[in-house]
Structures are given as C-alpha cells and as structure tokens.
CSV table of C-alpha atoms in Angstrom, one decimal:
chain,number,residue,atom,x,y,z
A,117,MET,CA,28.4,-23.6,-25.9
A,118,ASN,CA,31.4,-25.6,-24.7
A,119,ARG,CA,31.1,-29.4,-24.2
A,120,LYS,CA,31.6,-29.1,-20.4
A,121,ARG,CA,28.5,-26.9,-19.9
A,122,LEU,CA,26.3,-28.8,-22.6
A,123,GLY,CA,26.9,-31.6,-20.3
A,124,VAL,CA,26.1,-30.1,-17.3
A,125,CYS,CA,22.7,-29.1,-19.2
A,126,LEU,CA,21.6,-32.3,-20.3
A,127,ALA,CA,22.8,-34.2,-17.2
A,128,ALA,CA,20.2,-31.9,-15.4
A,129,LEU,CA,17.6,-32.5,-18.0
A,130,LEU,CA,17.9,-36.1,-17.7
A,131,ALA,CA,17.7,-36.1,-13.9
A,132,VAL,CA,14.8,-33.8,-13.1
A,133,GLY,CA,12.8,-34.3,-16.2
A,134,THR,CA,10.8,-30.7,-16.8
A,135,LEU,CA,13.6,-28.4,-16.7
A,136,PHE,CA,14.6,-25.0,-18.5
A,137,SER,CA,18.3,-23.5,-18.1
A,138,GLY,CA,19.8,-20.5,-19.0
A,139,CYS,CA,21.7,-22.5,-21.7
A,140,GLY,CA,20.2,-24.0,-25.0
A,141,LYS,CA,16.8,-23.6,-26.2
A,142,ASP,CA,13.3,-23.9,-24.1
A,143,ASP,CA,10.5,-25.9,-25.2
A,144,ASN,CA,8.2,-23.2,-26.2
A,145,GLY,CA,10.2,-22.2,-28.9
A,146,GLY,CA,12.2,-19.2,-27.4
A,147,THR,CA,16.0,-18.8,-27.6
A,148,PRO,CA,17.4,-17.5,-24.5
A,149,VAL,CA,20.4,-14.8,-25.0
A,150,GLY,CA,23.7,-15.3,-23.1
A,151,GLY,CA,25.4,-18.4,-23.1
A,152,ALA,CA,28.7,-20.2,-22.2
A,153,ASP,CA,31.3,-17.5,-21.2
A,154,ASP,CA,34.4,-17.2,-19.0
A,155,ARG,CA,31.8,-15.9,-15.8
A,156,PRO,CA,31.5,-18.3,-13.1
A,157,VAL,CA,27.5,-19.7,-13.1
A,158,ILE,CA,25.3,-19.1,-10.2
A,159,LYS,CA,21.8,-20.6,-10.3
A,160,VAL,CA,18.1,-19.7,-9.4
A,161,GLY,CA,15.3,-22.0,-9.1
A,162,PHE,CA,12.0,-21.4,-10.7
A,163,MET,CA,8.7,-23.6,-9.5
A,164,GLY,CA,5.3,-23.4,-11.3
A,165,PRO,CA,3.0,-25.8,-13.1
A,166,LEU,CA,4.4,-26.8,-16.3
A,167,THR,CA,2.2,-29.7,-17.2
A,168,GLY,CA,-1.5,-30.3,-16.3
A,169,GLY,CA,-4.6,-28.4,-16.3
A,170,ASN,CA,-2.6,-25.0,-14.8
A,171,ALA,CA,0.4,-25.5,-17.3
A,172,SER,CA,-0.4,-22.4,-19.4
A,173,GLU,CA,-0.2,-20.2,-16.3
A,174,GLY,CA,3.0,-21.8,-15.1
A,175,SER,CA,4.6,-22.1,-18.3
A,176,ALA,CA,3.9,-18.5,-19.3
A,177,ALA,CA,5.2,-17.5,-15.5
A,178,ARG,CA,8.4,-19.4,-16.3
A,179,ASN,CA,9.0,-17.8,-19.7
A,180,GLY,CA,8.8,-14.4,-17.8
A,181,PHE,CA,11.1,-15.5,-15.2
A,182,THR,CA,13.9,-16.9,-17.4
A,183,MET,CA,13.7,-13.7,-19.8
A,184,ALA,CA,14.5,-11.5,-17.1
A,185,PHE,CA,17.5,-13.3,-16.7
A,186,ASP,CA,18.5,-13.6,-20.5
A,187,GLN,CA,18.5,-9.9,-20.3
A,188,LEU,CA,20.6,-9.8,-17.3
A,189,ASN,CA,23.2,-12.2,-18.6
A,190,GLU,CA,23.3,-10.3,-22.2
A,191,SER,CA,23.8,-7.2,-20.1
A,192,GLY,CA,27.0,-8.2,-18.1
A,193,GLU,CA,25.8,-6.3,-15.6
A,194,LEU,CA,26.9,-8.9,-13.0
A,195,PRO,CA,30.4,-10.8,-13.1
A,196,TYR,CA,28.3,-14.2,-13.2
A,197,PHE,CA,26.5,-16.1,-15.6
A,198,VAL,CA,23.1,-16.7,-13.8
A,199,GLU,CA,21.3,-20.0,-15.0
A,200,VAL,CA,17.7,-20.6,-14.4
A,201,VAL,CA,16.6,-24.1,-13.4
A,202,ALA,CA,12.9,-24.6,-13.7
A,203,MET,CA,10.9,-27.5,-11.9
A,204,ASP,CA,7.4,-28.6,-12.8
A,205,ASP,CA,5.3,-28.6,-9.4
A,206,GLY,CA,2.1,-29.8,-11.4
A,207,SER,CA,0.0,-28.1,-9.1
A,208,LYS,CA,0.5,-30.7,-6.6
A,209,PRO,CA,2.2,-30.1,-3.2
A,210,GLU,CA,3.9,-33.8,-3.6
A,211,THR,CA,5.2,-33.0,-6.7
A,212,GLY,CA,6.4,-29.6,-5.4
A,213,THR,CA,8.0,-31.1,-2.3
A,214,SER,CA,10.2,-33.3,-4.8
A,215,ALA,CA,11.0,-30.6,-7.2
A,216,VAL,CA,12.0,-28.2,-4.1
A,217,GLN,CA,14.3,-31.1,-2.6
A,218,ARG,CA,15.9,-31.4,-6.0
A,219,LEU,CA,16.5,-27.7,-6.0
A,220,VAL,CA,17.8,-27.1,-2.8
A,221,THR,CA,20.5,-29.9,-3.5
A,222,THR,CA,21.6,-28.3,-6.5
A,223,ASP,CA,25.1,-26.6,-6.5
A,224,GLY,CA,24.9,-23.2,-7.0
A,225,ILE,CA,21.3,-22.8,-6.1
A,226,VAL,CA,21.3,-19.0,-4.2
A,227,ALA,CA,17.5,-18.3,-4.5
A,228,ILE,CA,14.3,-20.2,-5.5
A,229,SER,CA,11.0,-18.6,-7.0
A,230,GLY,CA,7.6,-20.5,-7.0
A,231,HIS,CA,4.7,-21.2,-7.0
A,232,TRP,CA,1.5,-20.4,-8.7
A,233,ASN,CA,-0.7,-22.9,-5.8
A,234,SER,CA,-1.0,-22.0,-2.4
A,235,PRO,CA,-0.9,-25.5,-0.9
A,236,VAL,CA,2.1,-26.2,-3.5
A,237,ALA,CA,3.9,-23.2,-1.5
A,238,GLU,CA,2.9,-24.6,2.0
A,239,ALA,CA,4.3,-27.9,1.2
A,240,THR,CA,7.8,-26.3,-0.2
A,241,ILE,CA,8.2,-23.5,2.5
A,242,PRO,CA,9.6,-25.4,5.3
A,243,ILE,CA,12.4,-27.1,2.9
A,244,CYS,CA,13.6,-24.0,2.0
A,245,LYS,CA,13.6,-22.8,5.3
A,246,SER,CA,15.5,-25.7,6.7
A,247,ASN,CA,18.0,-25.6,3.9
A,248,ASN,CA,18.1,-21.7,4.5
A,249,ILE,CA,17.5,-20.9,0.9
A,250,PRO,CA,15.3,-17.8,0.1
A,251,LEU,CA,12.0,-18.3,-1.7
A,252,VAL,CA,10.4,-15.1,-3.4
A,253,ILE,CA,6.7,-16.5,-4.2
A,254,TRP,CA,5.3,-15.2,-7.6
A,255,GLY,CA,2.0,-16.3,-7.5
A,256,ALA,CA,0.8,-18.4,-4.1
A,257,ILE,CA,-1.7,-16.0,-2.8
A,258,GLY,CA,-2.8,-17.5,0.4
A,259,GLU,CA,-2.5,-14.9,2.9
A,260,THR,CA,-0.7,-17.0,5.7
A,261,LEU,CA,2.2,-17.8,3.7
A,262,THR,CA,4.0,-14.8,4.3
A,263,SER,CA,3.9,-14.5,8.0
A,264,PRO,CA,6.8,-13.6,11.2
A,265,GLU,CA,7.7,-17.4,11.2
A,266,ASN,CA,8.6,-17.2,7.6
A,267,TYR,CA,10.2,-14.0,7.0
A,268,PRO,CA,12.8,-13.4,6.1
A,269,ILE,CA,13.1,-16.9,4.2
A,270,VAL,CA,10.1,-16.2,2.5
A,271,THR,CA,8.6,-13.2,0.4
A,272,ARG,CA,6.1,-12.5,-2.1
A,273,VAL,CA,5.6,-10.0,-4.9
A,274,CYS,CA,2.0,-10.8,-5.3
A,275,PRO,CA,-1.0,-9.5,-3.2
A,276,THR,CA,-2.8,-11.8,-1.0
A,277,ASP,CA,-6.1,-13.9,-1.4
A,278,ARG,CA,-7.7,-11.0,0.9
A,279,GLN,CA,-6.6,-7.9,-1.3
A,280,GLU,CA,-7.5,-9.7,-4.4
A,281,ASN,CA,-11.2,-10.1,-3.1
A,282,GLU,CA,-11.5,-7.0,-1.8
A,283,LYS,CA,-10.9,-5.7,-5.5
A,284,LEU,CA,-13.3,-8.4,-6.8
A,285,ALA,CA,-16.0,-7.6,-4.4
A,286,LYS,CA,-16.0,-4.0,-5.2
A,287,TYR,CA,-16.4,-4.5,-8.6
A,288,VAL,CA,-19.1,-7.1,-8.4
A,289,LEU,CA,-21.2,-5.9,-5.3
A,290,GLU,CA,-20.9,-2.2,-5.2
A,291,ASP,CA,-20.0,-1.2,-8.7
A,292,LEU,CA,-22.0,-3.8,-10.6
A,293,GLY,CA,-24.9,-4.0,-7.9
A,294,TYR,CA,-24.8,-8.1,-7.6
A,295,LYS,CA,-26.6,-9.0,-4.3
A,296,ASN,CA,-27.5,-12.5,-4.4
A,297,ILE,CA,-24.5,-15.1,-4.6
A,298,TYR,CA,-23.9,-18.4,-4.3
A,299,ILE,CA,-20.5,-19.8,-3.6
A,300,ILE,CA,-18.9,-22.6,-5.1
A,301,SER,CA,-15.2,-23.6,-3.7
A,302,ASP,CA,-13.0,-26.4,-4.0
A,303,THR,CA,-11.5,-27.7,-0.4
A,304,THR,CA,-8.0,-26.8,-0.8
A,305,SER,CA,-6.4,-23.9,1.5
A,306,TYR,CA,-6.7,-21.7,-1.5
A,307,GLY,CA,-10.4,-22.6,-2.0
A,308,GLN,CA,-11.3,-22.1,1.7
A,309,SER,CA,-9.5,-18.7,2.2
A,310,ASN,CA,-10.8,-17.3,-0.7
A,311,THR,CA,-14.2,-18.3,0.2
A,312,GLN,CA,-13.6,-16.7,3.8
A,313,ALA,CA,-12.3,-13.7,2.3
A,314,PHE,CA,-15.2,-13.1,-0.2
A,315,ARG,CA,-18.0,-13.8,2.3
A,316,GLU,CA,-16.4,-10.9,4.8
A,317,GLN,CA,-16.9,-8.6,1.7
A,318,MET,CA,-20.2,-9.7,1.3
A,319,THR,CA,-21.1,-8.6,4.7
A,320,LYS,CA,-19.5,-5.1,4.0
A,321,TYR,CA,-21.5,-4.5,0.8
A,322,ASN,CA,-24.6,-6.2,2.5
A,323,ALA,CA,-24.5,-9.2,-0.3
A,324,ASN,CA,-26.7,-12.1,0.4
A,325,LEU,CA,-25.4,-15.5,0.5
A,326,VAL,CA,-27.9,-17.8,-0.9
A,327,GLY,CA,-26.0,-21.1,-0.9
A,328,ILE,CA,-22.6,-22.7,-0.8
A,329,ASP,CA,-20.9,-25.8,-1.6
A,330,GLU,CA,-17.4,-26.9,-1.5
A,331,VAL,CA,-16.1,-29.8,-3.4
A,332,PRO,CA,-12.7,-31.5,-4.1
A,333,ASP,CA,-10.4,-29.7,-6.4
A,334,THR,CA,-10.4,-33.1,-8.7
A,335,GLN,CA,-14.3,-32.8,-8.9
A,336,ASN,CA,-15.5,-32.3,-12.8
A,337,ASP,CA,-19.1,-33.1,-12.6
A,338,PHE,CA,-21.1,-29.9,-11.2
A,339,ARG,CA,-24.5,-30.9,-12.7
A,340,ALA,CA,-26.0,-31.8,-9.1
A,341,ILE,CA,-24.7,-28.6,-7.6
A,342,LEU,CA,-25.8,-26.3,-10.3
A,343,SER,CA,-29.4,-27.7,-9.9
A,344,LYS,CA,-29.1,-26.5,-6.3
A,345,VAL,CA,-27.9,-23.4,-7.6
A,346,LYS,CA,-30.8,-22.9,-10.1
A,347,GLN,CA,-33.4,-23.5,-7.4
A,348,ALA,CA,-31.7,-20.4,-5.1
A,349,ASN,CA,-31.9,-18.2,-8.2
A,350,PRO,CA,-28.8,-16.0,-7.5
A,351,ASP,CA,-27.4,-13.0,-9.3
A,352,ALA,CA,-24.0,-14.4,-9.4
A,353,ILE,CA,-21.9,-17.3,-8.8
A,354,PHE,CA,-18.2,-16.4,-7.2
A,355,PHE,CA,-15.9,-19.6,-7.7
A,356,GLY,CA,-13.1,-20.2,-5.0
A,357,GLY,CA,-11.0,-22.3,-7.0
A,358,VAL,CA,-8.9,-22.1,-10.4
A,359,ALA,CA,-9.2,-22.0,-13.9
A,360,MET,CA,-10.0,-25.8,-15.0
A,361,GLY,CA,-12.6,-26.0,-12.2
A,362,ALA,CA,-14.1,-23.0,-13.1
A,363,GLY,CA,-14.2,-23.4,-16.7
A,364,LEU,CA,-16.4,-27.0,-16.1
A,365,VAL,CA,-18.6,-24.9,-14.0
A,366,LYS,CA,-19.6,-22.5,-16.6
A,367,SER,CA,-19.7,-25.2,-19.5
A,368,GLN,CA,-22.0,-27.0,-17.2
A,369,MET,CA,-23.9,-23.8,-16.6
A,370,VAL,CA,-24.4,-23.0,-20.1
A,371,ASP,CA,-25.7,-26.8,-20.6
A,372,ALA,CA,-28.2,-26.3,-17.7
A,373,ASN,CA,-29.3,-22.7,-19.3
A,374,MET,CA,-27.9,-20.8,-16.7
A,375,ASP,CA,-26.9,-18.0,-18.8
A,376,ASP,CA,-28.5,-15.4,-17.0
A,377,ILE,CA,-26.0,-16.0,-13.7
A,378,LEU,CA,-22.6,-14.2,-13.3
A,379,LEU,CA,-19.5,-16.3,-12.9
A,380,CYS,CA,-16.8,-14.6,-11.2
A,381,GLY,CA,-13.4,-15.2,-9.0
A,382,ILE,CA,-10.3,-14.1,-8.8
A,383,SER,CA,-7.3,-14.4,-10.8
A,384,GLY,CA,-7.0,-18.1,-10.2
A,385,ILE,CA,-9.5,-18.2,-12.9
A,386,CYS,CA,-8.4,-15.3,-15.0
A,387,SER,CA,-6.5,-17.6,-17.4
A,388,GLU,CA,-6.3,-19.2,-20.8
A,389,ASP,CA,-7.1,-22.3,-19.1
A,390,TYR,CA,-10.4,-21.3,-18.3
A,391,ILE,CA,-11.5,-20.3,-21.6
A,392,ILE,CA,-10.4,-23.5,-23.0
A,393,ALA,CA,-11.9,-25.6,-20.5
A,394,ALA,CA,-15.4,-23.9,-20.5
A,395,GLY,CA,-15.1,-23.1,-24.5
A,396,ALA,CA,-14.8,-19.5,-26.1
A,397,GLU,CA,-18.4,-18.9,-26.1
A,398,ASN,CA,-19.4,-20.3,-22.9
A,399,ALA,CA,-16.7,-18.5,-21.2
A,400,GLU,CA,-18.3,-15.2,-22.6
A,401,GLY,CA,-19.3,-12.6,-20.0
A,402,THR,CA,-17.1,-14.2,-16.8
A,403,PHE,CA,-15.7,-11.7,-14.5
A,404,SER,CA,-12.3,-11.6,-12.8
A,405,THR,CA,-9.6,-9.8,-11.4
A,406,LYS,CA,-5.8,-9.7,-12.0
A,407,PRO,CA,-2.8,-8.8,-9.6
A,408,GLY,CA,-0.8,-5.8,-10.8
A,409,THR,CA,-1.6,-2.8,-13.5
A,410,ASP,CA,-2.3,-3.4,-17.2
A,411,PRO,CA,1.1,-3.7,-19.1
A,412,THR,CA,-0.2,-2.2,-22.1
A,413,LYS,CA,-0.7,1.0,-20.4
A,414,THR,CA,2.9,1.7,-19.4
A,415,GLU,CA,6.0,2.2,-21.4
A,416,VAL,CA,7.8,-0.4,-19.4
A,417,GLY,CA,4.9,-2.8,-19.7
A,418,GLN,CA,4.8,-2.5,-23.5
A,419,LYS,CA,8.3,-3.3,-23.9
A,420,PHE,CA,7.7,-6.1,-21.7
A,421,LEU,CA,5.2,-7.7,-24.1
A,422,ALA,CA,7.2,-6.8,-27.1
A,423,ASP,CA,10.1,-8.5,-25.6
A,424,TYR,CA,7.9,-11.5,-24.7
A,425,GLU,CA,6.4,-11.5,-28.3
A,426,ALA,CA,10.0,-11.5,-29.8
A,427,LYS,CA,10.7,-14.9,-27.9
A,428,ASN,CA,7.9,-16.9,-29.9
A,429,TYR,CA,6.9,-18.4,-26.8
A,430,SER,CA,3.7,-21.0,-27.6
A,431,VAL,CA,2.0,-19.5,-24.6
A,432,PRO,CA,0.6,-16.2,-24.0
A,433,VAL,CA,1.4,-13.8,-21.0
A,434,GLY,CA,-0.7,-15.0,-18.2
A,435,ALA,CA,-2.6,-13.4,-15.2
A,436,PHE,CA,1.0,-13.8,-13.2
A,437,THR,CA,3.4,-13.6,-15.9
A,438,PRO,CA,4.3,-10.1,-14.8
A,439,TYR,CA,5.0,-11.1,-11.3
A,440,SER,CA,7.3,-14.0,-12.0
A,441,TYR,CA,9.3,-11.4,-14.3
A,442,ASP,CA,9.0,-9.0,-11.2
A,443,ALA,CA,10.1,-11.6,-8.9
A,444,ALA,CA,13.0,-12.1,-11.2
A,445,GLN,CA,13.9,-8.4,-11.0
A,446,VAL,CA,13.6,-8.7,-6.9
A,447,ILE,CA,16.6,-11.6,-7.2
A,448,ILE,CA,18.4,-9.8,-9.7
A,449,GLN,CA,18.6,-6.7,-7.6
A,450,ALA,CA,19.4,-8.3,-4.4
A,451,MET,CA,22.4,-10.0,-6.6
A,452,LYS,CA,23.4,-6.4,-7.3
A,453,ASP,CA,23.2,-5.5,-3.7
A,454,CYS,CA,25.5,-8.7,-2.7
A,455,GLU,CA,29.1,-7.7,-1.4
A,456,GLY,CA,31.5,-10.2,-2.9
A,457,GLU,CA,30.6,-13.7,-3.7
A,458,ILE,CA,26.8,-14.2,-4.0
A,459,THR,CA,25.4,-16.7,-1.6
A,460,ALA,CA,22.0,-18.0,-0.4
A,461,GLU,CA,22.7,-16.3,3.0
A,462,GLN,CA,23.7,-13.0,1.5
A,463,MET,CA,20.5,-13.0,-0.6
A,464,ILE,CA,18.3,-13.6,2.2
A,465,GLU,CA,19.1,-10.4,4.0
A,466,LYS,CA,19.5,-8.6,0.5
A,467,ILE,CA,16.0,-9.8,-0.6
A,468,ALA,CA,14.3,-8.7,2.5
A,469,ALA,CA,15.6,-5.3,2.2
A,470,VAL,CA,15.5,-5.0,-1.4
A,471,LYS,CA,14.0,-1.9,-3.4
A,472,ALA,CA,13.4,-3.2,-6.8
A,473,ASN,CA,11.9,-1.6,-10.3
A,474,GLY,CA,10.0,-4.0,-12.3
A,475,LEU,CA,6.5,-4.1,-14.4
A,476,LEU,CA,4.3,-3.1,-11.4
A,477,GLY,CA,6.4,-0.1,-10.2
A,478,GLU,CA,8.9,-0.8,-7.2
A,479,THR,CA,8.6,-3.7,-5.1
A,480,GLN,CA,9.5,-3.7,-1.3
A,481,PHE,CA,8.5,-5.8,1.3
A,482,ASP,CA,6.9,-5.3,4.9
A,483,GLU,CA,7.8,-6.6,8.0
A,484,ILE,CA,6.6,-10.4,7.2
A,485,GLY,CA,7.7,-10.4,3.6
A,486,GLN,CA,4.7,-9.3,2.1
A,487,THR,CA,4.6,-6.9,-1.1
A,488,THR,CA,3.8,-3.1,-0.2
A,489,ASN,CA,2.5,-2.7,-3.7
A,490,PRO,CA,-1.0,-4.8,-3.9
A,491,ALA,CA,-2.7,-3.4,-7.2
A,492,SER,CA,-5.0,-5.4,-9.1
A,493,TYR,CA,-7.7,-4.4,-12.0
A,494,GLY,CA,-10.8,-6.4,-13.4
A,495,LEU,CA,-11.2,-8.1,-16.5
A,496,VAL,CA,-14.3,-9.7,-18.5
A,497,VAL,CA,-14.4,-12.5,-21.4
A,498,GLN,CA,-15.0,-10.9,-24.4
A,499,ASP,CA,-15.4,-12.8,-27.7
A,500,GLY,CA,-12.9,-15.5,-26.4
A,501,LYS,CA,-10.1,-13.6,-24.7
A,502,TRP,CA,-9.5,-11.7,-21.2
A,503,VAL,CA,-10.1,-8.0,-22.0
A,504,PRO,CA,-9.4,-5.0,-19.1
A,505,TRP,CA,-12.9,-4.4,-17.5
A,506,GLU,CA,-12.9,-0.5,-18.6
A,507,GLU,CA,-12.1,-1.3,-22.3
A,508,SER,CA,-14.6,-3.8,-22.7
A,509,LEU,CA,-18.3,-3.5,-24.4
A,510,TYR,CA,-19.8,-4.3,-21.3
A,511,ALA,CA,-18.3,-1.2,-19.6
A,512,THR,CA,-19.6,0.8,-22.3
A,513,GLY,CA,-22.9,-0.9,-22.3
A,514,GLU,CA,-22.5,-2.5,-26.0
A,515,ARG,CA,-23.1,-5.8,-24.2
A,516,THR,CA,-24.8,-6.7,-20.9
A,517,LEU,CA,-23.4,-8.9,-18.4
A,518,PRO,CA,-25.3,-12.0,-17.3
A,519,GLY,CA,-27.9,-11.2,-14.7
A,520,ARG,CA,-28.3,-7.7,-15.5
A,521,LYS,CA,-30.6,-5.5,-17.6
C-alpha cells in the first residue's frame, strides 16, 4: 500500500471512529482483496449497527457488502478502485443522521447503502435526498420508506414489513394453527407498522387478539406484561420489535413458567443476538421468518457462504447479510452501466433501472423503488441455532413447538 493511500485510510479512521474501507484489514479479521493500484478511487458508503445490541446483524451485513467490492476490485472489471466507507449507525436515528452527514460530504462518494432499522432510515433519507446521493436500503423494512416521494433516490432490495408478515402469518396462523395471539410491540415506527401488518393478517385467518401491549424499545423488564399475558392464556406471542427485546421477553417467559406459549416475529428477531439475549436453551422453539431464499440450497448461495467463511469474520452470516451483498451487486451493476465518469447523479438513474443478479436472483425495482423479488422463508431455533423450518425436527414431528400437542 502506498503512503498516500495509507494516510487517507488512517485519517478517515480517526475522523469517523468506526470505519472500514477497501484497504487494509477489517476489525473482524478478514483481509479484503485488492488494494492500492493505479486506478482512480471512487467510494461507496455503508451504514448499519456496528455497535450495541444489534451489532452482529449490522457487522455481518457490512462484511457481505464489503466482500462484494473486494471481489469487484480483484476482478478488475472497472477502471476504478472502489473503496467502502462503513459507518456505525448504532440502531439510533441521531447516530445515523451524524453518520450520513459525514458520508455525503466525503469526496468521491457515489452511492450509499443502509440500514437495518427503519427509524434510522427515516432519519437519513432526507439527507440523502437533499444531497442527491442514492441510498440502496439493505435491511430496513418499514413499508413507507420506498415511495413516490423518495424515488428514485431511495431503492430497497429487501421485502417490506407487510410482505414479511404475510409469510409469517401463513406459517403461524394457517399452517401451524395458532389462533389466540397476544401482541407485544415496541413503540418505534418499526414496531407499530409490524403490529398493524400482523393484525391485518390475523383478521384474514380468523385469529383472536387476546391482548396487546406497546413498550419503549429501551424496555428490559417485561415481567408485569407477562403476568397479563399469562392470564390471557394465548397460544402464541407475536413480538413486534427486534432481537434484544425479543430475547429478554423469551428469557423472562421461561422464568415465569410460560414454556407452553410460542414466541414468534419476523426477521427483526431472527438473529444471533436474539439467541444470546434469550439464552440458547430458553430460545428453543422460537419461530421467525427470514427474507430471501436459503443460500445453502443454491450454487451461488453456497459459493457466497464459502467465500464469507474464508474471510474468517468473527460474526456469522445474519438474516440480512444476503441482502447487503445484493445491495452491493445493485450498486456494482449500476457502476458498470454508467457511461464515462461514474457520478452520484448517474448512479441514481442507473440504480433505478438496474437488473442485477445476486444471491436472491435478479433484483429490479418497481415504480417506487421497491424490489420485485420479495421472497422469505421460515426458521425455528433448534439446539441454539436458527434452522430452516422444513429441515427442523419440529417440522418432522420429532419435537413439538410450544403450545402444540
């Protein structure tokens, strides 16, 4: 690495704190391919939770995103070296706002990808729009993030909360037959939109709402709520929040002898962080959905998993890692489609019209920037790991889910 490039990387690191770029070595132990050469440098930004309770999901997404650009730089397909600048949004809107302000003022940034949390995306979208920098959402699923007002600046490769809840409800309410549901949700826009989407599905499947509680996303003591839940005698609890809160609920359910009630939720809880927060034994039998298709079932997915493992990252592939990788593929294809110098202005147009092949098949966007490929599948916690439902001992009948006989 020449001294000039090293100096740029170190200066950026000191300026922004948590940063990973396409030179040097990342903090999870993987060594990016590529490096200093004679090609001019362009930059892309990444935002996600790299610290805090959701750090494993954000860090895995960052790894998948940067790995795609490592592969691009090694291939030499572009006359540019693409450098990734990764920023920690901490799952907090105010942190995300600060991070995106730094990114949009970074020389050479032509596109940004973020976030895992919908409230953070809501906070950063206006800044991307006002600076005319395209934002490809890799994990935030709030339905209104993609809209006529935000298109074509904002596009999204993952499904919406409504699309995910449709799949979860079919599994839990129709296929598995749970009918009496208690909802616990946080008061964020993510929690509220998930609650609304799941309640609509409950009506469709004639399920009964036996109780509902909304709590701040900072709440960690659910014992009083669980006392109410126990009296309501539900078959299942739908949790409309993310991994840490869900894990605390499940741990406290076990303490309250509520092992006979299923805990379920969409991909916000489908994380290693959930199993850590709940405890592996306590988490057993939790049901969730995961966007996309199972990467172990396709040749391209198997290659991705092997490449990820070869990097020696300290965090495993998360629920949204395939989406962050495909967000990178969208940006890469748009770069290839640009004519002449690659600029943010050109990238807005090319991303909106992209046809990009990735782990999930071909990604295209509709008239408001939403992916036209909203696949998802079910998983259950078995022996301390999230296991695809169809491959689980619960699906075969060798084990029984909570609340089933």
